[in-house]
CSV table of C-alpha atoms in Angstrom, one decimal:
chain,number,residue,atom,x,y,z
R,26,UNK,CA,37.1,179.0,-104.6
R,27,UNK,CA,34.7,180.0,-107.8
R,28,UNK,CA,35.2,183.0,-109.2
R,29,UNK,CA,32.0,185.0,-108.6
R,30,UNK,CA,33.0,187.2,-111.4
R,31,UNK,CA,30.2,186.2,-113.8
R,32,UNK,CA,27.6,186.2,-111.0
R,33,UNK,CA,28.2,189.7,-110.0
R,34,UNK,CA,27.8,191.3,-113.5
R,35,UNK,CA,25.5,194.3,-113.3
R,36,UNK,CA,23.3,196.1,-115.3
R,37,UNK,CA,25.8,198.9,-116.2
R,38,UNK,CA,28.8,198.0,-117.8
R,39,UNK,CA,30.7,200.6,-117.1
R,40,UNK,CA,30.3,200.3,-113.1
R,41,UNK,CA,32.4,197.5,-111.8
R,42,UNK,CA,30.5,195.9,-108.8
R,43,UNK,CA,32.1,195.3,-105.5
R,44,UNK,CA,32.5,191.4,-106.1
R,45,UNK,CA,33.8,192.3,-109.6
R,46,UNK,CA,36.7,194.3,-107.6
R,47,UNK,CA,37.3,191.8,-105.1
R,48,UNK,CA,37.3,188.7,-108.1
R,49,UNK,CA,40.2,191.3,-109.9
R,50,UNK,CA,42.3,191.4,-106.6
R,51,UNK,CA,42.2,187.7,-106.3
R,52,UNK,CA,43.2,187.0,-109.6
R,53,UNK,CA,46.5,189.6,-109.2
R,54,UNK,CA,49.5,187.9,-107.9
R,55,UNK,CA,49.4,186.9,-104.0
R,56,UNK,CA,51.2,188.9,-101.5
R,57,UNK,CA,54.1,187.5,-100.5
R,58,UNK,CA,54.4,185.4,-96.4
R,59,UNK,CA,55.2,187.6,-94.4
R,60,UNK,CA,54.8,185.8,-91.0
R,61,UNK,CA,53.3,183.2,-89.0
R,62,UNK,CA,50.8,183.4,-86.5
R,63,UNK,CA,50.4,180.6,-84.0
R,64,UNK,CA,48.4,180.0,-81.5
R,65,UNK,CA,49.9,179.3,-78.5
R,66,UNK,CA,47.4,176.2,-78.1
R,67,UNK,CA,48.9,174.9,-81.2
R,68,UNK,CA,52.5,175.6,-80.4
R,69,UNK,CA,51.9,173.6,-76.8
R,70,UNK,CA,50.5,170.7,-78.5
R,71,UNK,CA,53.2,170.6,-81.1
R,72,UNK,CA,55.3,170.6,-78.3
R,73,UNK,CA,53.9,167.6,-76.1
R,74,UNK,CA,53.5,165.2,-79.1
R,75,UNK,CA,57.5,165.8,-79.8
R,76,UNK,CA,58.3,166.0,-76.0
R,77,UNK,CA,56.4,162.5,-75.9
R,78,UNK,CA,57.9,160.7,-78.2
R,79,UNK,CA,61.5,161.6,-78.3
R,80,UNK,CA,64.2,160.3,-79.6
R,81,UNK,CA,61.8,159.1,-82.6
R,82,UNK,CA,60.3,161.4,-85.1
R,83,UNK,CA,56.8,162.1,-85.3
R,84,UNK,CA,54.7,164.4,-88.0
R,85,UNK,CA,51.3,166.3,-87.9
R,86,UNK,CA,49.1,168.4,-89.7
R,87,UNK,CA,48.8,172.0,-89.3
R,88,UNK,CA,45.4,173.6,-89.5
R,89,UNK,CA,44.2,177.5,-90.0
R,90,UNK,CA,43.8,180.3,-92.8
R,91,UNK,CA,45.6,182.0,-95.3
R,92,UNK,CA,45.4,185.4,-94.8
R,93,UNK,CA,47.3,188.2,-96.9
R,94,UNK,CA,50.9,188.1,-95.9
R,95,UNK,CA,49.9,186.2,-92.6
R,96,UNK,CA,49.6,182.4,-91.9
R,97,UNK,CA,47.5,181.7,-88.6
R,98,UNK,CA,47.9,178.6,-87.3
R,99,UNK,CA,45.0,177.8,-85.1
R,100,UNK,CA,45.3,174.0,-84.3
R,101,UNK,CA,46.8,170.9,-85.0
R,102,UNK,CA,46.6,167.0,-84.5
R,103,UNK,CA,48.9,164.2,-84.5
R,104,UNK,CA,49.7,162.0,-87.4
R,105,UNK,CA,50.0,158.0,-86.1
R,106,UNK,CA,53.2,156.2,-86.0
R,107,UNK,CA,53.0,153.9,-88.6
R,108,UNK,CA,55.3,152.0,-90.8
R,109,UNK,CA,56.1,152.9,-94.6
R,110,UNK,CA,53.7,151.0,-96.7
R,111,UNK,CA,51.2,151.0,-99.0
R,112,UNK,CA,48.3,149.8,-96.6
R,113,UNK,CA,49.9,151.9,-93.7
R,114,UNK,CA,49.2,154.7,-96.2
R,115,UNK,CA,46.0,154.6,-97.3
R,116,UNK,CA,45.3,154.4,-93.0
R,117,UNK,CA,47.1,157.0,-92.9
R,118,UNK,CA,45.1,159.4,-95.2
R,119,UNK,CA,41.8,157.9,-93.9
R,120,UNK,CA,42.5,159.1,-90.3
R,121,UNK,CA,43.2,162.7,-91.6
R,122,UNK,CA,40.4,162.9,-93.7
R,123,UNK,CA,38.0,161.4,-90.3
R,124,UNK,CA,39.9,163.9,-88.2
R,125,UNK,CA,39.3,166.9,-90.1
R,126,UNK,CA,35.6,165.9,-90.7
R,127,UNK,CA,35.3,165.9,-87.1
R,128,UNK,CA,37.1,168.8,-86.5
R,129,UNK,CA,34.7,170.7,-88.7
R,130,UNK,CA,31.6,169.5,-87.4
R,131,UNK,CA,32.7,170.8,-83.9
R,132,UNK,CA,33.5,174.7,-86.0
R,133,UNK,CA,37.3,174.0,-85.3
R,134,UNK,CA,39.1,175.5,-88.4
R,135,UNK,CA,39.6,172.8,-90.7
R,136,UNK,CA,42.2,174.3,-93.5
R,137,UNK,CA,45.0,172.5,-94.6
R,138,UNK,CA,47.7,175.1,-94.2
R,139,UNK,CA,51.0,172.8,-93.6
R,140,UNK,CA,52.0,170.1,-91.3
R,141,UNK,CA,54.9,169.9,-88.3
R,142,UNK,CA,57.5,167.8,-87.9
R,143,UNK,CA,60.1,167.0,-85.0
R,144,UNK,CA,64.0,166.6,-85.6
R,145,UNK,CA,67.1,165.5,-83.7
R,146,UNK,CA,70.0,168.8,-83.6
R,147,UNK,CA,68.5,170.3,-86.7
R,148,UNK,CA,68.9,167.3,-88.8
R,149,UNK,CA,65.7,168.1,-90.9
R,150,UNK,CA,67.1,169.2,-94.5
R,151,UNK,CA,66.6,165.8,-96.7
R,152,UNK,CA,65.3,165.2,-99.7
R,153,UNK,CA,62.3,163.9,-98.4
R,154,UNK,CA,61.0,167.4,-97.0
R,155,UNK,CA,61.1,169.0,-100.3
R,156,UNK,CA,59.5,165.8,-101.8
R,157,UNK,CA,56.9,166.2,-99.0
R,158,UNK,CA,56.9,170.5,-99.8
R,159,UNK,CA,56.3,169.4,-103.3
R,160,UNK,CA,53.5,167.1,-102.9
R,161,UNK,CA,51.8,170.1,-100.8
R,162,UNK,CA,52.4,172.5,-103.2
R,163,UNK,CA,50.1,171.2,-106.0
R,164,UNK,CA,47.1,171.4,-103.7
R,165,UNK,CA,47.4,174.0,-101.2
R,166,UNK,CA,49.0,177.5,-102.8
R,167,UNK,CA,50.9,178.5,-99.8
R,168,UNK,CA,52.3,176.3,-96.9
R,169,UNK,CA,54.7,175.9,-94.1
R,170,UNK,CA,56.5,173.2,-92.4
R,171,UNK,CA,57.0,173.7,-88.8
R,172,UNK,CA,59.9,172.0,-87.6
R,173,UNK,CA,60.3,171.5,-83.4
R,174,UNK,CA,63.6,170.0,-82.3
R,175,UNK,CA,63.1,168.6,-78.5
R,176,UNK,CA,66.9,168.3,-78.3
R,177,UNK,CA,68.1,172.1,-78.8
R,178,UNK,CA,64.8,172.9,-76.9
R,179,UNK,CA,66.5,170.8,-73.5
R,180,UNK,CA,69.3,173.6,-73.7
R,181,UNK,CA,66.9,176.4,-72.7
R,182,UNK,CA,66.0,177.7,-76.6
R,183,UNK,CA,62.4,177.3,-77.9
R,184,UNK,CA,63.4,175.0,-81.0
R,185,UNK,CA,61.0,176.7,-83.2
R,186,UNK,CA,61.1,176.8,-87.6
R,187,UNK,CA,58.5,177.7,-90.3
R,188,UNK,CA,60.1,176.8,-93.0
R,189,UNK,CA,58.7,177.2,-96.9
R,190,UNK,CA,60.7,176.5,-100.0
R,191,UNK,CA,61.6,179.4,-102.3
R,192,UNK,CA,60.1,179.7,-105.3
R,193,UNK,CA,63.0,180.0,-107.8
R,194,UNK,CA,64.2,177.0,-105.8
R,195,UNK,CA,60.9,174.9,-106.8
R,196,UNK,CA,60.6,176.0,-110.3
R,197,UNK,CA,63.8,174.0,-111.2
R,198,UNK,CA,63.0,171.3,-109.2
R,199,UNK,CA,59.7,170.8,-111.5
R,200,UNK,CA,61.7,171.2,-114.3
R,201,UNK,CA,65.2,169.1,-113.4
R,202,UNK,CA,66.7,171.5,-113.4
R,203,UNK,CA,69.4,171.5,-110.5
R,204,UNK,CA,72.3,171.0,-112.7
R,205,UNK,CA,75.3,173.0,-112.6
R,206,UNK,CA,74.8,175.1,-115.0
R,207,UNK,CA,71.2,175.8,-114.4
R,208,UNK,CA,72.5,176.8,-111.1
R,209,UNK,CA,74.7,179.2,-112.2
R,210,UNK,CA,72.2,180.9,-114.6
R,211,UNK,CA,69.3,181.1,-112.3
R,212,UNK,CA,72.4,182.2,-109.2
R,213,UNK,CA,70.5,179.8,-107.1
R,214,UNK,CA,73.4,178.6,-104.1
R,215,UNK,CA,72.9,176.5,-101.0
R,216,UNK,CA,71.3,179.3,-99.1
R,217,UNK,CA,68.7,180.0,-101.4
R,218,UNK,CA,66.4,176.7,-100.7
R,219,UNK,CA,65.1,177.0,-97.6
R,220,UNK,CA,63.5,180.5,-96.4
R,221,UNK,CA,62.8,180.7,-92.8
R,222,UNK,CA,59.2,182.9,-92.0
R,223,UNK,CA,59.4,184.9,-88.7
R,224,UNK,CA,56.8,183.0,-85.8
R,225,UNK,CA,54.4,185.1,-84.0
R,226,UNK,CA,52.5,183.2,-81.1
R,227,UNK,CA,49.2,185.0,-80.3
R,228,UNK,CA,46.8,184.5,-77.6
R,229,UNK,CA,43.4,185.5,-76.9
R,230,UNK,CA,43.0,188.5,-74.2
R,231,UNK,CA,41.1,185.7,-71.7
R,232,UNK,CA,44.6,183.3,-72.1
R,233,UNK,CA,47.0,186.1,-71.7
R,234,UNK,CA,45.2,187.1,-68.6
R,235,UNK,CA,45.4,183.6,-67.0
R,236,UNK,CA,48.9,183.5,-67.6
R,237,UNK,CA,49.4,186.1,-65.9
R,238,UNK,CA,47.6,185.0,-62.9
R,239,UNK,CA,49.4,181.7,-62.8
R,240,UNK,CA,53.2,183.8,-63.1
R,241,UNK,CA,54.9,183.0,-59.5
R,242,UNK,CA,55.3,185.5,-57.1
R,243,UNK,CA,59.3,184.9,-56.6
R,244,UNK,CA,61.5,186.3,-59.8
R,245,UNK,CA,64.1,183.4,-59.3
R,246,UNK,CA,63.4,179.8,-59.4
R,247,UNK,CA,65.7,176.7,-59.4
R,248,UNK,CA,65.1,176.6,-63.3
R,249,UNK,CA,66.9,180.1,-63.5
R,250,UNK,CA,69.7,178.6,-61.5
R,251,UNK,CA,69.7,175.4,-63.8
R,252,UNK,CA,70.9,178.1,-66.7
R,253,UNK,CA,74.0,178.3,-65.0
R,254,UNK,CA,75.5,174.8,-65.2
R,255,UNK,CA,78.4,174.5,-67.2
R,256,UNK,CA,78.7,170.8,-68.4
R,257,UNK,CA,76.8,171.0,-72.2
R,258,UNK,CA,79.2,167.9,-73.2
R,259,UNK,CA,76.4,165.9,-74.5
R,260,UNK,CA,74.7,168.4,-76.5
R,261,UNK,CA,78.6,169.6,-78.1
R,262,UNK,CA,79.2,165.6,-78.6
R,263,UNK,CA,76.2,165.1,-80.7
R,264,UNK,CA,77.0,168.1,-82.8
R,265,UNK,CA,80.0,167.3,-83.6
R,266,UNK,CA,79.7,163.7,-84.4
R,267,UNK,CA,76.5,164.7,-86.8
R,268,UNK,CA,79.1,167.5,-88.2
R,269,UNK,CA,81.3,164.5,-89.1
R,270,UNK,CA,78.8,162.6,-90.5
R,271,UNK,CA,77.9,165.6,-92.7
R,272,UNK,CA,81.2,166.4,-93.8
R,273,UNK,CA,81.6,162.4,-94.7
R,274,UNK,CA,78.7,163.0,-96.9
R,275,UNK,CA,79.6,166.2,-98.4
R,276,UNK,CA,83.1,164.4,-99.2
R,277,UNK,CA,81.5,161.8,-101.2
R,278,UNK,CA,79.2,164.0,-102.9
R,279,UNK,CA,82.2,166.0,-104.5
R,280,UNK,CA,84.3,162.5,-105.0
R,281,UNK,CA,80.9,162.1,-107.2
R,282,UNK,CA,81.3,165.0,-109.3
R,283,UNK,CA,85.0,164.7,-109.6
R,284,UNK,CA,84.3,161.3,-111.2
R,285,UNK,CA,81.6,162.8,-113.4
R,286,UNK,CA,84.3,165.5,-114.9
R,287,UNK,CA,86.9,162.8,-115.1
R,288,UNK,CA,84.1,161.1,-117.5
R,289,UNK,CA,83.7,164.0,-119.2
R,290,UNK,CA,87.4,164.5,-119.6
R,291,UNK,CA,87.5,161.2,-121.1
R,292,UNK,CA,84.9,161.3,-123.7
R,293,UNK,CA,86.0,164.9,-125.1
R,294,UNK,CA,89.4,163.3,-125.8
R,295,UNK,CA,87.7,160.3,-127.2
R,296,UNK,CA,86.0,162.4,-129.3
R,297,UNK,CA,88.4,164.5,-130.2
R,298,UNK,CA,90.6,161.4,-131.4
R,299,UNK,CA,87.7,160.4,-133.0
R,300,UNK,CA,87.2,163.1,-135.2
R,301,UNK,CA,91.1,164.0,-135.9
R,302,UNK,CA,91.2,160.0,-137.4
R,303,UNK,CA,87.2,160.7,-139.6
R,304,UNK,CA,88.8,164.3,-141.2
R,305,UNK,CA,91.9,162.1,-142.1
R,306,UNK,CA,89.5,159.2,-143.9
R,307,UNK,CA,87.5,162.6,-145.3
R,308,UNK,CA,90.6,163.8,-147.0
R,309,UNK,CA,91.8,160.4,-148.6
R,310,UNK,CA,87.8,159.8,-149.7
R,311,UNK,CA,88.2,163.3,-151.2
R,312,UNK,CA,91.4,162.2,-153.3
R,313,UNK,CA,89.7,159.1,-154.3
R,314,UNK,CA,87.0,161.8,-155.4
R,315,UNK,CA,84.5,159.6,-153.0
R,316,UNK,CA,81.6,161.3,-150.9
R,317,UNK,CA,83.1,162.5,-147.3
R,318,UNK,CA,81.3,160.9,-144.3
R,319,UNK,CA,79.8,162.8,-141.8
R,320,UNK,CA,82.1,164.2,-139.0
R,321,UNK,CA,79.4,162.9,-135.8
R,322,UNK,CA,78.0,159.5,-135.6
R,323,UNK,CA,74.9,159.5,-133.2
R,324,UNK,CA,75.5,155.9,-132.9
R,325,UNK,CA,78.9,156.2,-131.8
R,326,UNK,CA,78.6,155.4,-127.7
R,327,UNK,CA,81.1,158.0,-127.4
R,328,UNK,CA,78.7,160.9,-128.9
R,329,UNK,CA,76.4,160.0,-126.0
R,330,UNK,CA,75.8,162.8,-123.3
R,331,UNK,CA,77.3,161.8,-119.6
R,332,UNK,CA,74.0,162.6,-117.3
R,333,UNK,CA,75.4,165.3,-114.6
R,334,UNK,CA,74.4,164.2,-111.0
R,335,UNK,CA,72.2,166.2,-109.3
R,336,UNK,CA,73.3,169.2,-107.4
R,337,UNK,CA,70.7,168.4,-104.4
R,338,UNK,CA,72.2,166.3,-101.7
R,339,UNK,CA,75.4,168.6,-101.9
R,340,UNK,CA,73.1,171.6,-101.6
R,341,UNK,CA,71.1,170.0,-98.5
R,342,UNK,CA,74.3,168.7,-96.8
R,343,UNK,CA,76.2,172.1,-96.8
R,344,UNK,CA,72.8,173.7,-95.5
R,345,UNK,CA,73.3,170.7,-92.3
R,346,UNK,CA,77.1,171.8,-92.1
R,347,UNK,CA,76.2,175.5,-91.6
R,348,UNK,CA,73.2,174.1,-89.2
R,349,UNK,CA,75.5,172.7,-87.2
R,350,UNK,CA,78.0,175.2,-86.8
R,351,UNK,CA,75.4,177.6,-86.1
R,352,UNK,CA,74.4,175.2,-83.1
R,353,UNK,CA,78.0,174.6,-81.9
R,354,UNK,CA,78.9,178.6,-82.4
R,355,UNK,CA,76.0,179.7,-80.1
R,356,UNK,CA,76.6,177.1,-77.8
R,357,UNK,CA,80.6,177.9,-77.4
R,358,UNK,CA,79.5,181.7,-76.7
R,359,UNK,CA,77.1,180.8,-74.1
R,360,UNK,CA,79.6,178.7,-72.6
R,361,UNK,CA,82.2,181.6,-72.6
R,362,UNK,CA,79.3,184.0,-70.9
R,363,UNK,CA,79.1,181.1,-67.9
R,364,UNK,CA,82.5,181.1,-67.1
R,365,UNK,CA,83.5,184.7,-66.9
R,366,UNK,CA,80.6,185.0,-65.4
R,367,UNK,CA,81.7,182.8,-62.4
R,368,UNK,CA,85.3,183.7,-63.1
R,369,UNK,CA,84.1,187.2,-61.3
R,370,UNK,CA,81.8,185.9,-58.9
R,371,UNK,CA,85.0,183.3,-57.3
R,372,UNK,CA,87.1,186.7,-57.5
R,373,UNK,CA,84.1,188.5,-55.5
């Protein structure tokens, strides 16, 4: 948006005009998101398109305004399934561009604002979401990635994430910075990547009202009875054997930094020897009354800095870890809650 700062000057130049003020407010650091506000016709349609097409995974764009310390989500469409290439693509960025064209010629908010994605058990923290985060980021300020998991939703808990990356997080990802010592002096940990915004889903006074009118007259239904079952083998299963898998992963990510420091190890004492055998042909050149060579060789392979791997996929797999225990913890708990429960009702 131009900055109407130069059209509003006035005559007086002491008195600061009304667009003036507003152009300095927008030029002042942005309040930070606070919360976002859905619509619950774009929380239903989100819904559907992952309900549909589950197992597989399925993406979308998110459309509405940027508001102060609020995000509303006002609508959303569908993304294509399509396969990972160049020509798939440039399809792909065509159809946006001809959906939101038609969106705004119908007066249907048409502002980027994000897009959502669907995920099996919370398995949604990779690499490619912060490269996708990323690629947001240079052209829309402030974003969100809403993430709908069909799965945990089957258990009787709306599945529901807006997710953002945190700034401190994204400034040393522009830089390369996510070694271990950046790490340390920025105190950025595992927890500090991801920041979860609070959902609000709002309706219009018309919708709320028709909801009400279509709320059955009886308070139980066979659904609420359905809460009571107390097989959740599957869902446990699943958890655990992604846990597994994770802890595989997070095995072979320290086996990779305990062969970096191994590496290092080795070339200090190389160096070291090195060094110890140049002072000793130093002191002989100095008795011949000869010029001492220098005590580093930039040549020398040895001399050559060992790149540190990147602290990353360690990060993102202990964020699935905790994920996952999360999930199994609140599922053991509920589990507990069903069996006293019918613990006392058999002793009724």
């Amino acid at each position: 948006m131009a900055n109407p700062a130069a059209a509003a000057a006035g005559p007086s130049g002491g008195a600061r005009s009304f667009l003036q003020a507003v152009s300095t407010v927008t030029e002042e650091a942005p309040s930070p998101l606070r919360v976002v506000q859905m619509e619950g016709l774009a929380v239903l349609k989100i819904i559907k398109h992952c309900e549909e097409f589950a197992p597989a995974l399925v993406t979308g764009q998110l459309l509405g305004l940027d508001v102060g310390s609020v995000l509303e989500v006002t609508n959303c469409f569908p993304f294509p399934m399509r396969e990972d290439d160049e020509e798939a693509d440039a399809d792909g960025a065509n159809y946006q561009l001809e959906m939101m064209r038609c969106l705004r010629e119908v007066n249907v908010d048409n502002n980027t604002v994000g897009w959502y994605q669907s995920c099996l058990l919370g398995s949604f923290q990779t690499v490619e979401l912060i490269e996708t985060f990323m690629n947001y980021q240079e052209n829309i300020r402030r974003c969100v990635c809403i993430v709908y998991d069909p799965s945990r939703s089957n258990q009787g808990v709306l599945a529901l994430k807006a997710l953002k990356l945190t700034d401190s997080f994204m400034d040393l990802y522009r830089n390369n910075g996510l070694t271990g010592e950046k790490l340390r002096e920025k105190k950025l940990s595992w927890v500090d990547i991801f920041e979860e915004i609070p959902i609000k889903v709002s309706n219009s006074a018309l919708v709320s009202a028709f909801m009400t009118e279509l709320e059955p007259e009886s308070p139980v239904s066979q659904c609420d009875f359905d809460r009571l079952k107390l097989s959740t083998a599957p869902f446990m299963e699943r958890n655990l054997e992604f846990l597994i898998g994770c802890m595989d992963d997070l095995s072979s990510e320290q086996n990779k930094f305990q062969y970096y420091y191994r590496n290092v190890s080795r070339q200090q004492s190389q160096q070291q020897a090195w060094l110890q055998k140049r002072r000793q042909e130093n002191m002989a050149r100095k008795a011949a009354g000869e010029e001492p060579l220098p005590e580093e060789d930039p040549s020398n392979p040895i001399f050559k800095p060992i790149p540190e791997p990147s602290r990353l996929e360690g990060y993102l797999v202990t964020n699935q870890i905790s994920s996952y225990c999360n999930h199994i913890n609140g599922v053991a708990g509920q589990n507990f809650n069903r069996l006293y429960l019918m613990k006392a009702l058999q002793e009724d």
